[in-house]
Amino acid sequence: MSEARIIDGKSIADALRARVATEVARLRNDHGLTPGLAVVLVGSDPASEIYVRNKGMQTKEAGMNSWEFKLPDTTTQDALLAKVRELNADPAVHGILVQFPVPAQISQQAVIETIDPDKDVDGLHPVSAGRLASGLPGLVPATPTGCLVLAREAFKARGETLAGKHAVVVGRSNLVGKPVAQLLLGENCTVTIAHSRTADLPSVCRLGDILVAATGRAEMIRGSWVKPGAVVIDVGTTRLPAPERGAGKMRLVGDVAFAEAKEVAGDITPVPGGVGPMTIACLLRNTLFAASRIHGIAPPQDL
């Protein structure tokens, strides 16, 4: 069997961002409306700072308004929640994202529950999760949406759809595992959610026509766990020492042992360059959808 086809998340994300930019221009021209995204960062985590900076750049490139609020790591929970409520009340802001993790003195769940569900572009509010579980329109977490788009594109290249496929999702987090399972159910997949306590996890993984790895454990999913010809979507990002590249150098790996899995899978996302680029593209899509819905404008159906 030949090696798996690499799913190019960067090019698919570029195409999605271009389509979002077109729709943003249409909203502005037809309705005088410019979507706006506000990102709040508490503290100075280097990885979060880079991610927030990239979000800001790509938001502006798509023709949207972008605001970044950087608060010190000594910020109290009350102060952060007050900032969130201020953004809830600001009519120019259509999407609110508080960058996680937050410092220990702040409850992440309290932050999530304070964001207006209509502006919850992270899709984590209980109302957003409930709408997704009920099959109702709402804002869906960006990373799971990106996973769905990549899986759909992989099967589209084969002349197939997701309907009827058996999807195995390894991981049950509110951020990725649960919502991606709901999205795949919505595409008429048969879905199994597996996790660290699943008995004989390798055998369960081998059932998947689609295998989504969202465990947070570097290279946990071995090549022998993959069904031949499966579409493998790797959500993980872990930095490991790479002394062969020089002192102090690191390399980025996913939750799947890529070199092994690509010998078995039909299609596979790389790390980096797979799910990662899709996350910001889908966040911009969510901001466009939020702005449209807040103003009673039908969001684009084919985006």
Coordinates of C-alpha atoms in Angstrom, one line a residue:
M1 CA 0.0 0.0 0.0
S2 CA 1.3 3.5 -0.9
E3 CA 1.9 6.1 1.8
A4 CA -1.0 8.3 3.0
R5 CA -1.9 11.5 1.2
I6 CA -1.0 14.5 3.3
I7 CA -4.0 16.7 4.1
D8 CA -2.7 20.2 3.5
G9 CA -4.3 22.2 6.3
K10 CA -2.5 25.4 5.4
S11 CA -3.9 25.5 1.8
I12 CA -7.4 24.6 2.9
A13 CA -7.3 27.2 5.7
D14 CA -6.0 29.8 3.2
A15 CA -8.9 29.1 0.9
L16 CA -11.4 29.3 3.8
R17 CA -9.9 32.7 5.0
A18 CA -10.2 34.0 1.4
R19 CA -13.9 33.1 1.3
V20 CA -14.5 34.7 4.8
A21 CA -12.8 37.9 3.5
T22 CA -15.1 37.9 0.5
E23 CA -18.2 37.5 2.8
V24 CA -16.9 40.2 5.1
A25 CA -16.6 42.6 2.2
R26 CA -20.1 41.7 1.1
L27 CA -21.4 42.4 4.7
R28 CA -19.7 45.8 4.7
N29 CA -20.9 46.8 1.2
D30 CA -24.5 45.5 1.5
H31 CA -25.2 46.2 5.2
G32 CA -22.5 48.7 6.4
L33 CA -21.5 46.0 8.9
T34 CA -17.8 45.2 9.8
P35 CA -17.4 42.1 12.0
G36 CA -15.2 42.7 15.1
L37 CA -13.2 40.2 17.2
A38 CA -11.9 41.1 20.7
V39 CA -9.2 38.9 22.2
V40 CA -8.2 39.1 25.9
L41 CA -4.9 37.7 27.1
V42 CA -4.1 37.6 30.8
G43 CA -0.4 37.1 31.6
S44 CA 2.6 36.6 29.4
D45 CA 2.6 33.0 28.2
P46 CA 4.9 33.1 25.1
A47 CA 2.9 30.6 23.1
S48 CA -0.3 32.4 23.8
E49 CA 1.2 35.7 22.9
I50 CA 2.3 34.4 19.5
Y51 CA -1.1 32.8 18.9
V52 CA -2.9 36.1 19.8
R53 CA -0.7 38.1 17.5
N54 CA -1.4 35.7 14.6
K55 CA -5.1 36.0 15.3
G56 CA -5.0 39.7 15.2
M57 CA -3.0 39.8 11.9
Q58 CA -5.4 37.3 10.2
T59 CA -8.5 39.1 11.6
K60 CA -7.3 42.3 10.0
E61 CA -6.3 40.6 6.8
A62 CA -9.9 39.3 6.5
G63 CA -11.2 42.9 6.7
M64 CA -12.5 42.6 10.2
N65 CA -12.0 44.9 13.2
S66 CA -9.5 43.5 15.7
W67 CA -8.9 44.4 19.4
E68 CA -6.4 42.9 21.8
F69 CA -6.5 43.5 25.5
K70 CA -3.4 42.4 27.4
L71 CA -3.9 42.2 31.2
P72 CA -1.2 41.4 33.8
D73 CA -1.0 38.0 35.4
T74 CA -2.0 39.5 38.7
T75 CA -5.5 40.4 37.3
T76 CA -8.3 39.3 39.6
Q77 CA -11.2 37.2 38.4
D78 CA -13.6 40.2 39.1
A79 CA -11.5 42.5 36.9
L80 CA -11.4 40.0 34.0
L81 CA -15.2 39.3 34.2
A82 CA -15.8 43.1 34.2
K83 CA -13.8 43.4 31.0
V84 CA -15.8 40.5 29.4
R85 CA -19.1 42.2 30.4
E86 CA -17.8 45.5 28.9
L87 CA -17.2 43.6 25.6
N88 CA -20.6 41.9 25.8
A89 CA -22.1 45.4 25.9
D90 CA -20.0 46.8 23.0
P91 CA -22.0 46.8 19.8
A92 CA -18.9 46.9 17.6
V93 CA -17.6 43.6 19.1
H94 CA -19.3 40.5 17.6
G95 CA -16.8 37.9 18.9
I96 CA -15.1 37.6 22.2
L97 CA -12.2 35.2 22.9
V98 CA -10.4 35.0 26.2
Q99 CA -7.1 33.2 25.6
F100 CA -6.7 30.1 27.8
P101 CA -5.0 29.1 30.1
V102 CA -5.7 31.9 32.5
P103 CA -3.8 32.4 35.8
A104 CA -4.6 30.1 38.8
Q105 CA -6.6 32.8 40.6
I106 CA -9.2 32.9 37.8
S107 CA -11.8 30.2 37.1
Q108 CA -11.8 29.3 33.4
Q109 CA -15.4 28.1 33.7
A110 CA -16.5 31.4 35.2
V111 CA -15.0 33.2 32.3
I112 CA -16.7 30.9 29.8
E113 CA -20.1 31.4 31.4
T114 CA -19.8 35.2 31.5
I115 CA -19.3 35.6 27.7
D116 CA -22.5 36.4 25.9
P117 CA -23.4 33.1 24.0
D118 CA -24.1 35.2 20.9
K119 CA -20.5 36.4 20.9
D120 CA -18.9 33.1 22.1
V121 CA -16.7 32.5 19.1
D122 CA -14.8 29.8 21.1
G123 CA -18.1 27.8 21.3
L124 CA -17.5 26.8 24.9
H125 CA -20.5 28.4 26.7
P126 CA -23.0 25.8 28.0
V127 CA -25.6 27.4 25.7
S128 CA -23.3 26.9 22.7
A129 CA -22.5 23.3 23.7
G130 CA -26.3 22.6 24.2
R131 CA -27.2 24.0 20.8
L132 CA -24.6 21.8 19.2
A133 CA -25.8 18.7 21.0
S134 CA -29.4 19.5 20.1
G135 CA -28.5 20.0 16.4
L136 CA -29.4 23.7 16.5
P137 CA -27.5 26.5 14.8
G138 CA -24.9 28.1 17.0
L139 CA -21.2 28.9 17.5
V140 CA -19.0 25.7 17.4
P141 CA -15.5 25.5 18.7
A142 CA -13.0 26.4 16.0
T143 CA -10.6 23.4 16.2
P144 CA -13.4 20.7 15.9
T145 CA -14.9 22.7 13.0
G146 CA -11.4 22.6 11.4
C147 CA -11.2 18.8 12.0
L148 CA -14.6 18.3 10.3
V149 CA -13.6 20.4 7.2
L150 CA -10.3 18.5 6.8
A151 CA -12.1 15.1 7.1
R152 CA -14.7 16.3 4.6
E153 CA -12.1 17.5 2.1
A154 CA -10.2 14.1 2.4
F155 CA -13.3 12.1 1.5
K156 CA -14.3 14.6 -1.2
A157 CA -11.0 14.0 -2.9
R158 CA -12.0 10.3 -3.0
G159 CA -15.4 11.1 -4.4
E160 CA -17.1 10.2 -1.1
T161 CA -18.9 11.9 1.8
L162 CA -18.7 11.4 5.5
A163 CA -22.2 9.8 5.7
G164 CA -22.1 6.2 7.0
K165 CA -18.4 6.3 7.9
H166 CA -17.3 5.0 11.4
A167 CA -15.5 7.8 13.2
V168 CA -13.4 7.1 16.3
V169 CA -12.6 10.2 18.4
V170 CA -9.9 9.6 21.0
G171 CA -10.3 12.2 23.7
R172 CA -13.4 13.6 25.5
S173 CA -12.6 17.2 26.2
N174 CA -15.2 20.0 26.0
L175 CA -12.8 21.8 23.7
V176 CA -12.3 19.1 21.0
G177 CA -13.4 15.6 21.7
K178 CA -17.1 16.1 22.6
P179 CA -17.8 18.8 20.0
V180 CA -16.0 17.0 17.1
A181 CA -18.1 13.9 17.9
Q182 CA -21.3 15.9 17.7
L183 CA -20.2 17.5 14.4
L184 CA -19.5 14.0 13.0
L185 CA -22.8 12.8 14.2
G186 CA -24.4 15.7 12.3
E187 CA -22.7 14.4 9.2
N188 CA -24.4 11.0 9.6
C189 CA -21.2 9.2 10.8
T190 CA -21.4 6.4 13.4
V191 CA -19.3 7.8 16.2
T192 CA -17.3 6.2 19.0
I193 CA -15.7 8.3 21.7
A194 CA -12.7 6.6 23.2
H195 CA -10.3 7.8 25.9
S196 CA -7.6 6.7 28.3
R197 CA -9.9 4.3 30.2
T198 CA -11.2 2.6 27.0
A199 CA -10.5 -1.1 27.1
D200 CA -8.2 -2.3 24.3
L201 CA -7.9 1.2 22.9
P202 CA -5.8 0.0 19.9
S203 CA -8.6 -2.3 18.7
V204 CA -11.2 0.4 19.1
C205 CA -9.0 2.9 17.0
R206 CA -8.7 0.3 14.2
L207 CA -12.5 0.4 13.7
G208 CA -12.3 4.0 12.5
D209 CA -12.7 5.0 8.9
I210 CA -12.0 8.4 10.5
L211 CA -9.6 8.6 13.4
V212 CA -9.5 11.9 15.3
A213 CA -6.7 12.0 17.9
A214 CA -7.2 14.6 20.6
T215 CA -5.4 13.1 23.6
G216 CA -2.8 15.7 24.4
R217 CA -0.2 12.9 24.7
A218 CA 2.7 13.0 22.2
E219 CA 2.7 10.2 19.6
M220 CA 0.3 8.0 21.7
I221 CA -1.5 6.7 18.6
R222 CA 0.7 4.1 16.9
G223 CA 0.6 3.1 13.3
S224 CA -0.6 -0.3 14.2
W225 CA -3.7 1.3 15.8
V226 CA -4.8 2.8 12.4
K227 CA -7.3 1.1 10.1
P228 CA -5.7 0.7 6.6
G229 CA -6.9 3.5 4.4
A230 CA -8.4 5.6 7.3
V231 CA -8.5 9.3 7.4
V232 CA -6.4 10.4 10.4
I233 CA -6.9 13.9 11.9
D234 CA -4.2 14.7 14.5
V235 CA -5.2 17.5 16.8
G236 CA -2.2 17.2 19.2
T237 CA 0.7 19.7 19.5
T238 CA 3.5 18.8 21.9
R239 CA 7.0 20.3 21.8
L240 CA 9.8 17.7 22.4
P241 CA 13.5 18.2 22.7
A242 CA 15.3 17.9 19.3
P243 CA 19.1 17.7 20.2
E244 CA 19.8 16.6 16.6
R245 CA 18.8 20.1 15.5
G246 CA 21.2 21.8 18.0
A247 CA 21.4 22.6 21.7
G248 CA 18.0 23.7 23.1
K249 CA 16.1 23.1 19.9
M250 CA 12.6 21.6 19.9
R251 CA 10.3 19.8 17.5
L252 CA 6.6 19.8 17.3
V253 CA 4.8 16.5 17.2
G254 CA 1.1 15.4 17.3
D255 CA -0.8 12.7 19.2
V256 CA -0.2 10.3 16.3
A257 CA 3.2 8.6 15.5
F258 CA 3.2 10.2 12.1
A259 CA 6.0 8.2 10.4
E260 CA 4.2 4.9 11.4
A261 CA 0.7 6.0 10.7
K262 CA 1.4 7.4 7.2
E263 CA 2.4 3.9 6.1
V264 CA -1.1 2.7 7.0
A265 CA -3.6 5.6 6.6
G266 CA -5.2 6.7 3.4
D267 CA -5.0 10.4 4.4
I268 CA -3.4 12.1 7.4
T269 CA -2.8 15.6 8.7
P270 CA 0.7 16.6 9.5
V271 CA 1.9 18.4 12.6
P272 CA 2.5 21.3 12.1
G273 CA 0.5 22.3 9.0
G274 CA -2.7 20.3 9.5
V275 CA -5.3 21.2 12.1
G276 CA -3.4 24.2 13.5
P277 CA -4.0 26.6 10.5
M278 CA -7.7 25.7 10.4
T279 CA -8.3 26.8 14.0
I280 CA -7.8 30.6 13.3
A281 CA -9.6 30.3 9.9
C282 CA -12.6 28.7 11.6
L283 CA -12.5 31.4 14.4
L284 CA -12.8 34.1 11.7
R285 CA -15.7 32.1 10.2
N286 CA -17.3 32.1 13.6
T287 CA -16.9 35.9 14.0
L288 CA -18.5 36.4 10.6
F289 CA -21.4 34.2 11.6
A290 CA -21.8 35.9 14.9
A291 CA -21.9 39.4 13.4
S292 CA -24.5 38.2 10.8
R293 CA -26.8 36.5 13.4
I294 CA -26.6 39.4 15.9
H295 CA -27.8 41.7 13.1
G296 CA -30.5 39.4 11.8
I297 CA -28.6 38.7 8.5
A298 CA -28.6 35.1 7.2
P299 CA -25.1 33.8 7.3
P300 CA -23.7 32.3 4.1
Q301 CA -24.9 28.7 3.6
D302 CA -21.9 27.3 1.8
L303 CA -19.1 28.5 4.2

